mmCIF file of C-alpha atoms and ligand atoms in Angstrom:
data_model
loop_
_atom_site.group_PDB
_atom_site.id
_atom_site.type_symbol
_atom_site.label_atom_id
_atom_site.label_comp_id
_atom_site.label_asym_id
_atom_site.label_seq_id
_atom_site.Cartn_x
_atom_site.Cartn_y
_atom_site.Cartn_z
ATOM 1 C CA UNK G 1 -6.186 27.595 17.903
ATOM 2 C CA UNK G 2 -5.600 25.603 14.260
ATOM 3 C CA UNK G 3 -2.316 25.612 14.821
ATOM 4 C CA UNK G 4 -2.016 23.903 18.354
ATOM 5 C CA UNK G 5 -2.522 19.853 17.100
ATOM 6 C CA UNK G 6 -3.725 19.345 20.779
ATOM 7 C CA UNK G 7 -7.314 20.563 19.667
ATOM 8 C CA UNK G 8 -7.394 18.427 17.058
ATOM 9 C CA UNK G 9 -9.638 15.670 17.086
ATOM 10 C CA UNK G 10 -8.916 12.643 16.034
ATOM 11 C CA UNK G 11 -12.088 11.866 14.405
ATOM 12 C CA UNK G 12 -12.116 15.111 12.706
ATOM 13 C CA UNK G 13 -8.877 14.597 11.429
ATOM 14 C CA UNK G 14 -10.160 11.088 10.435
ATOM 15 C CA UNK G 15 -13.215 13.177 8.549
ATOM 16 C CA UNK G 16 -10.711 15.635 7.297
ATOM 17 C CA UNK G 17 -8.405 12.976 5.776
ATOM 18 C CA UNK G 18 -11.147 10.860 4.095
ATOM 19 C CA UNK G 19 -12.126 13.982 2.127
ATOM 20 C CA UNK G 20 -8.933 12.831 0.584
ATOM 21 C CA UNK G 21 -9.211 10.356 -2.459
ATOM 22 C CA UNK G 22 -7.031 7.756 -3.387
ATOM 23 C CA UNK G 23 -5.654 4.446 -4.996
ATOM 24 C CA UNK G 24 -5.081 1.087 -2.841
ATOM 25 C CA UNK G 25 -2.629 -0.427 -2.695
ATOM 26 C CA UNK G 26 -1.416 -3.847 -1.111
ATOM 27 C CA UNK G 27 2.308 -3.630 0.099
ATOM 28 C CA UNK G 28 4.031 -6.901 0.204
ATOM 29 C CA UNK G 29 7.315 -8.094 1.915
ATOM 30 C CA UNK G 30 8.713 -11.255 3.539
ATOM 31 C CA UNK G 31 10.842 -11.287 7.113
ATOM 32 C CA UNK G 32 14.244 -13.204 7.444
ATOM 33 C CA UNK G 33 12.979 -16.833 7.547
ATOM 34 C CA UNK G 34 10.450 -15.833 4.282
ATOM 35 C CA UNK G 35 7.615 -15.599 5.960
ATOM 36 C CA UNK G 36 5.674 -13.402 3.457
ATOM 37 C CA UNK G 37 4.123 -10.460 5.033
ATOM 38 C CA UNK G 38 1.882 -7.757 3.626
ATOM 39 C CA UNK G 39 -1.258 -5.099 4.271
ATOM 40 C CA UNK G 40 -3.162 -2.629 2.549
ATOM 41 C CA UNK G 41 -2.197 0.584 2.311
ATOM 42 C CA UNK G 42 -3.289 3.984 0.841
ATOM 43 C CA UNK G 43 -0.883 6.009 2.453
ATOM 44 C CA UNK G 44 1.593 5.653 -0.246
ATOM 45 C CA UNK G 45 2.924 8.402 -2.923
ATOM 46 C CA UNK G 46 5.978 9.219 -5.287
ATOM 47 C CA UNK G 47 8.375 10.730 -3.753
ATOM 48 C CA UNK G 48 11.167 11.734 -6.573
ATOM 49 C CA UNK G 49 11.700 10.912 -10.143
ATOM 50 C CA UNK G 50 15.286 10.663 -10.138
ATOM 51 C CA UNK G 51 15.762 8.490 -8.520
ATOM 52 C CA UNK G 52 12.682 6.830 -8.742
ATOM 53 C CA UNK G 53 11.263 6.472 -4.869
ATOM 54 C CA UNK G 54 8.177 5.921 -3.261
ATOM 55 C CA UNK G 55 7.418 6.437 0.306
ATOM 56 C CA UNK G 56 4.578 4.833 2.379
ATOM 57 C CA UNK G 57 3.764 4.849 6.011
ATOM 58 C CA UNK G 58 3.243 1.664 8.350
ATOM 59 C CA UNK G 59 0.771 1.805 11.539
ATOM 60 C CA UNK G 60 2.939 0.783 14.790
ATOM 61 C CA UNK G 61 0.522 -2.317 15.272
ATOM 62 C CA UNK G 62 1.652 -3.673 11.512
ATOM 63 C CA UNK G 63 3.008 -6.718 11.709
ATOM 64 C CA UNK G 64 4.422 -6.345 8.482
ATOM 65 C CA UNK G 65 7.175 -4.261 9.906
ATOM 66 C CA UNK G 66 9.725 -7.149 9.955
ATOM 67 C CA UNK G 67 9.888 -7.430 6.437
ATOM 68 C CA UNK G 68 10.947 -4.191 5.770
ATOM 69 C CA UNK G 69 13.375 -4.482 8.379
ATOM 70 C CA UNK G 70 15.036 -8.137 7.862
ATOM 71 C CA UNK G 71 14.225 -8.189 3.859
ATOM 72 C CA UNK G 72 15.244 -4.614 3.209
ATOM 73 C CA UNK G 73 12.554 -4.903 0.104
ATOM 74 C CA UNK G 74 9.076 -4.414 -0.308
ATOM 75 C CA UNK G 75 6.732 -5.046 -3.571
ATOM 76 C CA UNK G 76 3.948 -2.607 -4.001
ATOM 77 C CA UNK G 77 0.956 -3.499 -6.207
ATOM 78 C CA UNK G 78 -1.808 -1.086 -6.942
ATOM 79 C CA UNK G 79 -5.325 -2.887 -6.882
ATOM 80 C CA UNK G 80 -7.630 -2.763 -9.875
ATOM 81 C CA UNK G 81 -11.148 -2.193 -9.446
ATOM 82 C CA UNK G 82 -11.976 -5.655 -8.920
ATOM 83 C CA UNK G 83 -9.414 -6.725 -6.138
ATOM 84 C CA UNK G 84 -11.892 -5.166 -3.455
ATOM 85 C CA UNK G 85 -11.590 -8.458 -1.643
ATOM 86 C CA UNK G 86 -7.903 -8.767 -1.500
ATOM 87 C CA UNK G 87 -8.069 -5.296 0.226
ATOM 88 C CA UNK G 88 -10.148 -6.455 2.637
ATOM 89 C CA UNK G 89 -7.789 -9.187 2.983
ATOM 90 C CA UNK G 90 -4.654 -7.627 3.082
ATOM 91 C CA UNK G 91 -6.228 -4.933 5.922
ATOM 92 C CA UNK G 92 -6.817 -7.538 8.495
ATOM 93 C CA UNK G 93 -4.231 -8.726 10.941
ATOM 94 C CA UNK G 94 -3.301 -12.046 11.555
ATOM 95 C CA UNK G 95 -4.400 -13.870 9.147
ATOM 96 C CA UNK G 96 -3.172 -16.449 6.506
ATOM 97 C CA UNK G 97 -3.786 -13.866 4.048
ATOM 98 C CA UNK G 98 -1.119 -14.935 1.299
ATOM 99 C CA UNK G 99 -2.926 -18.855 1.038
ATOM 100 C CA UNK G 100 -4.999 -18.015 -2.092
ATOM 101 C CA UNK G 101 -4.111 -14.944 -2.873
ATOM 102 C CA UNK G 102 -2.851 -15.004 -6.612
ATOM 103 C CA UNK G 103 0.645 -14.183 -6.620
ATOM 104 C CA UNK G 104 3.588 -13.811 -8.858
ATOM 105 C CA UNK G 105 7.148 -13.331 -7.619
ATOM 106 C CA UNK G 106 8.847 -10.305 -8.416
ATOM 107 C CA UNK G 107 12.700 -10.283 -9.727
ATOM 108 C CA UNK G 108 13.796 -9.396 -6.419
ATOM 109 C CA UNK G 109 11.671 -12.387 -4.757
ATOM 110 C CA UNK G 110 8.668 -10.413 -3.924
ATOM 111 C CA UNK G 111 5.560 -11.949 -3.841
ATOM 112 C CA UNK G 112 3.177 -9.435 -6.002
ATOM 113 C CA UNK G 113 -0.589 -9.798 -6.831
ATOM 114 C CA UNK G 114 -1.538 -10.908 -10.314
ATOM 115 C CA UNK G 115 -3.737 -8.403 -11.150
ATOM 116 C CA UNK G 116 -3.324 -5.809 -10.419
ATOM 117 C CA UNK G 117 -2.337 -2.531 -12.417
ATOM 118 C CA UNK G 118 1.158 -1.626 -11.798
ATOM 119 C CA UNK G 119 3.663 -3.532 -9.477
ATOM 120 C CA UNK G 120 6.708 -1.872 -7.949
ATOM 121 C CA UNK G 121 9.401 -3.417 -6.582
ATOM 122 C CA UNK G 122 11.496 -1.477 -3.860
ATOM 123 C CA UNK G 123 14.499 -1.616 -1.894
ATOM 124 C CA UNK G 124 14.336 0.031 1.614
ATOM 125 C CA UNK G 125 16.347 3.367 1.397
ATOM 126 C CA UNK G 126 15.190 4.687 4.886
ATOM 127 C CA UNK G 127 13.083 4.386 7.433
ATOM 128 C CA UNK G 128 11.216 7.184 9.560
ATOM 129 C CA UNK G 129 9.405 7.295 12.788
ATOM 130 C CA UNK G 130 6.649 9.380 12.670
ATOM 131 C CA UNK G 131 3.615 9.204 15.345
ATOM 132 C CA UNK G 132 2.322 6.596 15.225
ATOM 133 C CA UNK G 133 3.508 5.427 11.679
ATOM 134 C CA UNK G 134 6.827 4.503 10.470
ATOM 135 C CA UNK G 135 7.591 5.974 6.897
ATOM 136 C CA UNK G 136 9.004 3.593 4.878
ATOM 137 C CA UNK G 137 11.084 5.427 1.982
ATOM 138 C CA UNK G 138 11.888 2.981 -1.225
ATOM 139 C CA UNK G 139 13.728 3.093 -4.655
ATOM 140 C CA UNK G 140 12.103 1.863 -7.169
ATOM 141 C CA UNK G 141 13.968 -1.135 -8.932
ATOM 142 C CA UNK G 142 11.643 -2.319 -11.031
ATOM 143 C CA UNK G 143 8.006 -2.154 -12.247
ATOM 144 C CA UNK G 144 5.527 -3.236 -14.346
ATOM 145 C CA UNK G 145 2.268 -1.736 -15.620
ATOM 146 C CA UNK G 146 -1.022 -3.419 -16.706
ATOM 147 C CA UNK G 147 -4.506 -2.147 -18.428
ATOM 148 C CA UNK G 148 -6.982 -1.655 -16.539
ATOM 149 C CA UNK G 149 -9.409 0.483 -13.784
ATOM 150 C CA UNK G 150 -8.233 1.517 -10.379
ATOM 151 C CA UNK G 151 -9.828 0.382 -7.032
ATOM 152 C CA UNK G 152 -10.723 3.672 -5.147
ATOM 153 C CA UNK G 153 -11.109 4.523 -1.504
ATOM 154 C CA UNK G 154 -12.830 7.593 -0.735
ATOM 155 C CA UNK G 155 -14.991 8.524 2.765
ATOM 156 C CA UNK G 156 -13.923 5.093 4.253
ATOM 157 C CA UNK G 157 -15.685 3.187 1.050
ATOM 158 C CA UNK G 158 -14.429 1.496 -2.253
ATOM 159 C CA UNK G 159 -15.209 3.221 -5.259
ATOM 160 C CA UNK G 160 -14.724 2.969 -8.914
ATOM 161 C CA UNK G 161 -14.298 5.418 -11.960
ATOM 162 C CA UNK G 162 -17.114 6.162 -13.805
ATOM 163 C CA UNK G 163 -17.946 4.062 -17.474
ATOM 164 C CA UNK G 164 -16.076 7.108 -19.327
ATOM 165 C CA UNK G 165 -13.309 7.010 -17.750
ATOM 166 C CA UNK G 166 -10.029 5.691 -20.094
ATOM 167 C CA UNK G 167 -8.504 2.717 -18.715
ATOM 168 C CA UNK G 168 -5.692 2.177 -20.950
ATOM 169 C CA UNK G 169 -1.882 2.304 -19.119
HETATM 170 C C1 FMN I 201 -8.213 1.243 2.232
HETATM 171 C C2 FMN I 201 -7.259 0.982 3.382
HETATM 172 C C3 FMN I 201 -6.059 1.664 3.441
HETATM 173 C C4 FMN I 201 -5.144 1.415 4.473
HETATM 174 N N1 FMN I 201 -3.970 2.111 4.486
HETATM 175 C C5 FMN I 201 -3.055 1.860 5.452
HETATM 176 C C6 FMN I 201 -1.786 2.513 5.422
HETATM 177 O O1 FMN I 201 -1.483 3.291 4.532
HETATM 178 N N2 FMN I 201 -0.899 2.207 6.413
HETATM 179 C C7 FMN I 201 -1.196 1.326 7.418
HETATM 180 O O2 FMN I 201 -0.347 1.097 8.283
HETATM 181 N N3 FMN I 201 -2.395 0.686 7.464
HETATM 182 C C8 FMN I 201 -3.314 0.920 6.494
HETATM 183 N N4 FMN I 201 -4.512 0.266 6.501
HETATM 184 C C9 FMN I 201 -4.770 -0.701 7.572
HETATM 185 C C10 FMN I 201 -3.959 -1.988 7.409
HETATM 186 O O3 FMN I 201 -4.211 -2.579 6.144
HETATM 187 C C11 FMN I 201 -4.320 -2.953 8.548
HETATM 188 O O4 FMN I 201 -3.940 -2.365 9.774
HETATM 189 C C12 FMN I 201 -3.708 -4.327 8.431
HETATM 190 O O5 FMN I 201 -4.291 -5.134 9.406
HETATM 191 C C13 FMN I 201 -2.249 -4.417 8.698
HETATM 192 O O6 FMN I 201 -1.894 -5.785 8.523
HETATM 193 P P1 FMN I 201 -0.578 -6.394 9.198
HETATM 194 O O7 FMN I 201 -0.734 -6.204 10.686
HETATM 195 O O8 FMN I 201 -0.554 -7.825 8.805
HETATM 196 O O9 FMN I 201 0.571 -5.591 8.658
HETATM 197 C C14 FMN I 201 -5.449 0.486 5.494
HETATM 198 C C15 FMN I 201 -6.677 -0.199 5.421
HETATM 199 C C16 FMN I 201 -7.568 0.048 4.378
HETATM 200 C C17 FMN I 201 -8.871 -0.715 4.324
#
């Protein structure tokens, strides 16, 4: 019974989904009173071209959600291969994780992470429940893109390209 998501395991799921390579990156935002808010997030992906939009899904126990909420914006900045540590960072809960974190501020007064290889900057088009996740869909405002390699996550581990790879934008 595939079909019937009641026999699905959610650690198997977890297995299957981890099979699944991607980028990381850290999704920043800030609530009404500026508070800035952020996590790391892989669950992100281009949605259309034209326009330009992006979508990416928040956890229920995020507490980043007011800032997409009160702000209406988020920043999204794709880590290079040596911003494993901000990951780590940014995927905790809880914690002062913007006090040392090197920033720049976005156009649109989003705080963004020097860094790293591309940084988008989003305004909050629509927001969907779904599960346990809310999906978060954003146009695309403004971005920049930097040289460099890509931090990887792959079978719940960081990874980077190989030496061959190019890393030019
Ligand atoms: C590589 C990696 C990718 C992650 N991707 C997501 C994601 O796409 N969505 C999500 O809600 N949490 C994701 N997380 C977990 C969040 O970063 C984590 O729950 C974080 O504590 C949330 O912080 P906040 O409560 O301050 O928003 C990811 C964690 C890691 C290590």
């Amino acid at each position: 019974m595939t079909g019937d998501h009641m026999s699905v395991d959610s650690d198997d799921f977890r297995k299957a989904m981890a099979q699944f390579a991607t980028g990381v990156t850290v999704v920043t935002t800030r609530d009404s009173s500026r508070h800035l808010l952020g996590l790391t997030a892989n669950a992100f992906c281009s949605v259309s071209l034209t326009p330009p939009l992006v979508l990416v899904c928040v956890g229920a126990h995020s507490e980043t959600h007011p800032g997409f909420v009160q702000s209406g914006y988020f920043g999204v900045s794709v880590l290079a291969e040596n911003q494993e540590v901000i990951s780590r960072s940014f995927a905790q809960s809880g914690l002062e994780k913007f006090e040392g974190a090197p920033l720049v501020e976005g156009r649109h007064g989003l705080p963004l992470l020097e860094g790293a290889l591309a940084h988008m900057e989003c305004r909050v088009v629509a927001a969907h429940p779904a599960g346990d996740h809310t999906i978060y869909l954003g146009e695309v405002l403004r971005m920049e893109v930097f040289a460099g390699r890509p931090l990887l996550y792959y079978r719940s581990s960081y990874h980077r390209l190989e030496a061959e790879e190019d890393a030019q934008p």
